Tab-separated table of C-alpha atoms in Angstrom:
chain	number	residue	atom	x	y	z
A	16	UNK	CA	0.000	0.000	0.000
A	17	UNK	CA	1.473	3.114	-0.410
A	18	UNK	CA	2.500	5.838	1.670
A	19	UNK	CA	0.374	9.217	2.671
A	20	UNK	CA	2.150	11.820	1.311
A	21	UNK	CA	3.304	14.309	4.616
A	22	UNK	CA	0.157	17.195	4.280
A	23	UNK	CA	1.438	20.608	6.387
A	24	UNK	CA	-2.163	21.012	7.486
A	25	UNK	CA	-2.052	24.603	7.965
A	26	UNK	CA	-2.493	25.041	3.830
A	27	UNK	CA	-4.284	21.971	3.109
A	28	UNK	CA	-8.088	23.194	2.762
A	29	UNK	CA	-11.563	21.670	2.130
A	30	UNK	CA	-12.814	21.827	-1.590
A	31	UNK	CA	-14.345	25.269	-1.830
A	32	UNK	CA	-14.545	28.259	-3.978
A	33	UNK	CA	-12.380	29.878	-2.757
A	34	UNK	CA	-9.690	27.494	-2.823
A	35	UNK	CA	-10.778	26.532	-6.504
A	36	UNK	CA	-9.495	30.639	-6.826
A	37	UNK	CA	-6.495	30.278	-4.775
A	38	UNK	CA	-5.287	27.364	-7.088
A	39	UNK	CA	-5.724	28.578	-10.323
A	40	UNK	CA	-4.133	31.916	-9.321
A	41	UNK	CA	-1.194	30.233	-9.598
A	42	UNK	CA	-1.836	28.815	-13.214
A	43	UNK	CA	-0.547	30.994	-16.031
A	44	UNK	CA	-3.320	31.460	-18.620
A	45	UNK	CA	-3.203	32.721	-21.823
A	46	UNK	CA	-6.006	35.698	-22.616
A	47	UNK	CA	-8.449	36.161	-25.100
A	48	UNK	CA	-11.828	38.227	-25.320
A	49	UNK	CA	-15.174	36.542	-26.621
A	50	UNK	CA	-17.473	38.691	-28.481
A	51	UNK	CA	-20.871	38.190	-30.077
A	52	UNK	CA	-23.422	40.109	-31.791
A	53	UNK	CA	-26.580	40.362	-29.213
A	54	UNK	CA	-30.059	42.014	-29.235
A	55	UNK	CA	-28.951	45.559	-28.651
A	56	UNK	CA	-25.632	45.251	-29.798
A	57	UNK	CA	-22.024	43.701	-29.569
A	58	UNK	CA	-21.071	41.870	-26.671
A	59	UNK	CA	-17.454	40.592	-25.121
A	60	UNK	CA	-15.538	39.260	-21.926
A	61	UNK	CA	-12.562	38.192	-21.372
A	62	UNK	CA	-11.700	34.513	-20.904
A	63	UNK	CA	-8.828	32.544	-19.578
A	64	UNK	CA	-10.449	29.299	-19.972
A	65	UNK	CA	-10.082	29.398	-23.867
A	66	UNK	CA	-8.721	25.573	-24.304
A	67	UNK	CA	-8.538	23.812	-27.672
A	68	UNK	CA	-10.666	20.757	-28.061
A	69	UNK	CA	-10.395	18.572	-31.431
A	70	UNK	CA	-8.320	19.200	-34.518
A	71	UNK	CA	-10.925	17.178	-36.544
A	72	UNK	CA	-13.137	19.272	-36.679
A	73	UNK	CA	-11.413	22.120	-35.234
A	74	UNK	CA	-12.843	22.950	-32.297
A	75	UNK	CA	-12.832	25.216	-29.117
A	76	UNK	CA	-14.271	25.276	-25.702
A	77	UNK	CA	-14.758	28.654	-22.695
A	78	UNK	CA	-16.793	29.456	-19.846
A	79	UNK	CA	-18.969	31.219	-19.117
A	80	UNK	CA	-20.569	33.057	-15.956
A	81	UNK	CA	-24.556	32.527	-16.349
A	82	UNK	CA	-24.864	35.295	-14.594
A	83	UNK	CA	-22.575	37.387	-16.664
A	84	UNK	CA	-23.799	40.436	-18.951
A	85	UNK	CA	-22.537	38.120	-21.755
A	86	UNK	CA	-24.164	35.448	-21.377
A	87	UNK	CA	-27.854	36.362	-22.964
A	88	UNK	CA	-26.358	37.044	-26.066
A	89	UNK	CA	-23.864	33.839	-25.924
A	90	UNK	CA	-26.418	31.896	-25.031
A	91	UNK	CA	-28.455	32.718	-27.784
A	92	UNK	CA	-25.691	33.502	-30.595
A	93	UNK	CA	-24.957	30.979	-33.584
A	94	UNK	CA	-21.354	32.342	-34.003
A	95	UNK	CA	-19.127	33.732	-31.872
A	96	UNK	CA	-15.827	35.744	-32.157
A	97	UNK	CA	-12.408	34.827	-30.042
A	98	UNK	CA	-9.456	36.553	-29.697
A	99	UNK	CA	-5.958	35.980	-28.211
A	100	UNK	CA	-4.883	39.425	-26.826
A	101	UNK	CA	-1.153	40.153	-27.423
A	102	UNK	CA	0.828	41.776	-24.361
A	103	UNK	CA	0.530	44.746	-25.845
A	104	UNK	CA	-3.624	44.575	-24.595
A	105	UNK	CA	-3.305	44.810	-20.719
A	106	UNK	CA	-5.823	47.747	-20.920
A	107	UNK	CA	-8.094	45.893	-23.641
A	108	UNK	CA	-8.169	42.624	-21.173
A	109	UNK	CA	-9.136	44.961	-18.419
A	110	UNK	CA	-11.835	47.028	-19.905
A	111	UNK	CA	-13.362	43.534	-21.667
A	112	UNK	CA	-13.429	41.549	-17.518
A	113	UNK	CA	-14.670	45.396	-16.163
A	114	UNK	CA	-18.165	45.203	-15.369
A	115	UNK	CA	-20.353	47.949	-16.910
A	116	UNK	CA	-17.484	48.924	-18.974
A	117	UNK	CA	-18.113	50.293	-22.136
A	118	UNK	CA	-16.290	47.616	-23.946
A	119	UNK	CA	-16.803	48.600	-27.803
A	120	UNK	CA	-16.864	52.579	-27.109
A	121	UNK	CA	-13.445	54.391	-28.005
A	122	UNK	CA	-10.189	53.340	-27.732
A	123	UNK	CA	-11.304	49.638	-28.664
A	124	UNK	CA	-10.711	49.124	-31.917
A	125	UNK	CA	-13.281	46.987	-33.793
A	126	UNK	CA	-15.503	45.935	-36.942
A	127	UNK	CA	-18.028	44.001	-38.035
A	128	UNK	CA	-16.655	40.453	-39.242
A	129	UNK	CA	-18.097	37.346	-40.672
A	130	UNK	CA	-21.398	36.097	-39.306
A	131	UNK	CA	-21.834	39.973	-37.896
A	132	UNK	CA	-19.475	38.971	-35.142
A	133	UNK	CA	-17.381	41.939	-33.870
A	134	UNK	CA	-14.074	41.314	-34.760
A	135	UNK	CA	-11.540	43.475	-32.725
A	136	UNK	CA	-8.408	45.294	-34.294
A	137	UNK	CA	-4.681	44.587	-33.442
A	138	UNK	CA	-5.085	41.029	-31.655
A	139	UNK	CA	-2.409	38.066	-32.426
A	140	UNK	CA	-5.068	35.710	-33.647
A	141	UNK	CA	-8.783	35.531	-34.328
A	142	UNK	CA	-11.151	32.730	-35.198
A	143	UNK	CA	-14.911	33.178	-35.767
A	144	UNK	CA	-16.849	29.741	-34.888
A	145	UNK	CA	-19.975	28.589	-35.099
A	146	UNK	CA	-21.593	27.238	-31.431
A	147	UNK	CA	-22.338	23.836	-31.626
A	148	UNK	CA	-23.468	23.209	-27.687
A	149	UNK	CA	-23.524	24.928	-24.528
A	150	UNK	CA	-22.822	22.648	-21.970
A	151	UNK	CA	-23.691	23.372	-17.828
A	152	UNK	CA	-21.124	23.201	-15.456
A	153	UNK	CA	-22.314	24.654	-12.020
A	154	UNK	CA	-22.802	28.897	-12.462
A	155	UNK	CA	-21.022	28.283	-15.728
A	156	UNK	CA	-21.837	27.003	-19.340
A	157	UNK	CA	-18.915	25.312	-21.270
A	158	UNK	CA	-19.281	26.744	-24.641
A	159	UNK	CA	-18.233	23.961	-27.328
A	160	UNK	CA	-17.522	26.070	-30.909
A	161	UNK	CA	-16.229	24.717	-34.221
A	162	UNK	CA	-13.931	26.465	-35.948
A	163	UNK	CA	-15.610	28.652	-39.477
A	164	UNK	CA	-12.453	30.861	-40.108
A	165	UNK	CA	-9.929	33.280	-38.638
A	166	UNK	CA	-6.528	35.190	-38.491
A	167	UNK	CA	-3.484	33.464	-37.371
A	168	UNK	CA	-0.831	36.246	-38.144
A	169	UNK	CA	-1.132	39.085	-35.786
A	170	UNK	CA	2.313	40.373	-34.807
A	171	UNK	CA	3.725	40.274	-31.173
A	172	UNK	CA	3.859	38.087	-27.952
A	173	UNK	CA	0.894	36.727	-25.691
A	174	UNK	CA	-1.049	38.207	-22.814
A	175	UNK	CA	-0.950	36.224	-19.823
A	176	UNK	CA	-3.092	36.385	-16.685
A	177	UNK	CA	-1.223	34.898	-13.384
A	178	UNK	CA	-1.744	35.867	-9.839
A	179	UNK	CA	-4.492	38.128	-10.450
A	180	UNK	CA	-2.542	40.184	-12.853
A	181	UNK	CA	-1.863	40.715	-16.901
A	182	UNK	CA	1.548	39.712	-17.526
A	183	UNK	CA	3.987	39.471	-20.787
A	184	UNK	CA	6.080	36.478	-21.329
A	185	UNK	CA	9.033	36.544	-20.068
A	186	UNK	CA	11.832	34.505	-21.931
């Protein structure tokens, strides 16, 4: 049988949110911004739980908050815009995970791409996909989205998001 690992019981903690919070502070994520056409308008958050599902068919997955001011147009939208933010986008990741922010007023730079998704200016990459499920996961949907088209060959280095803070990559 093997051995219990030694625990120093003053960090070890019951499952909670909290701790869920305190754990993946300490994963480095990459950062991109959702958007979507909605009702009244374009919509968009930022996301660190962009993660790549299938090559065949390409295909995406991200959370989202049901709660969020996002989430009635996501969870009614047939495509949806993503976009990895370069390091260069502290500000743009900030307004985008702001609530009540005017996200699409002046300085973000923006148009209206394929499938009237807003497509924003400047980003390293961009993909417009079409939502193929939404998925529930406790206060969250998992958004599942195939690839339709996109941008690979923005210029520059990634935004990451680690200890509660934008970051560049360091080499």
């Amino acid at each position: 049988m093997p051995a219990t690992p030694d625990l120093d019981t003053h960090t070890v903690r019951l499952a909670s949110p909290d701790l869920l919070r305190s754990v993946f502070r300490r994963h480095a994520a990459g950062v991109a911004v959702i958007t979507a056409l909605g009702e009244s308008g374009p919509v968009g958050f930022t996301a660190t739980s962009l993660s790549s599902v299938s090559a065949e068919p390409p295909m995406l997955s991200f959370g989202i908050g049901t709660g969020a001011s996002s989430w009635p147009a996501i969870s009614g939208t047939d495509h949806v815009g993503v976009h990895i933010l370069g390091e260069h986008q502290q500000e743009l990741a900030a307004t985008f995970a702001r609530s009540g922010a005017d996200r699409f007023g002046a300085p973000t730079a923006w148009r209206e791409g394929p499938e009237g998704v807003p497509v924003l200016d400047d980003v390293l990459a961009w993909l417009v996909c079409r939502v193929v499920a939404r998925v529930p996961a406790g206060d969250h949907r998992i958004v599942l989205a195939e690839v339709v088209l996109g941008d690979p060959a923005g210029p520059g280095r990634p935004l990451l998001y680690h200890q509660g803070r934008f970051n560049g990559l360091r080499d």
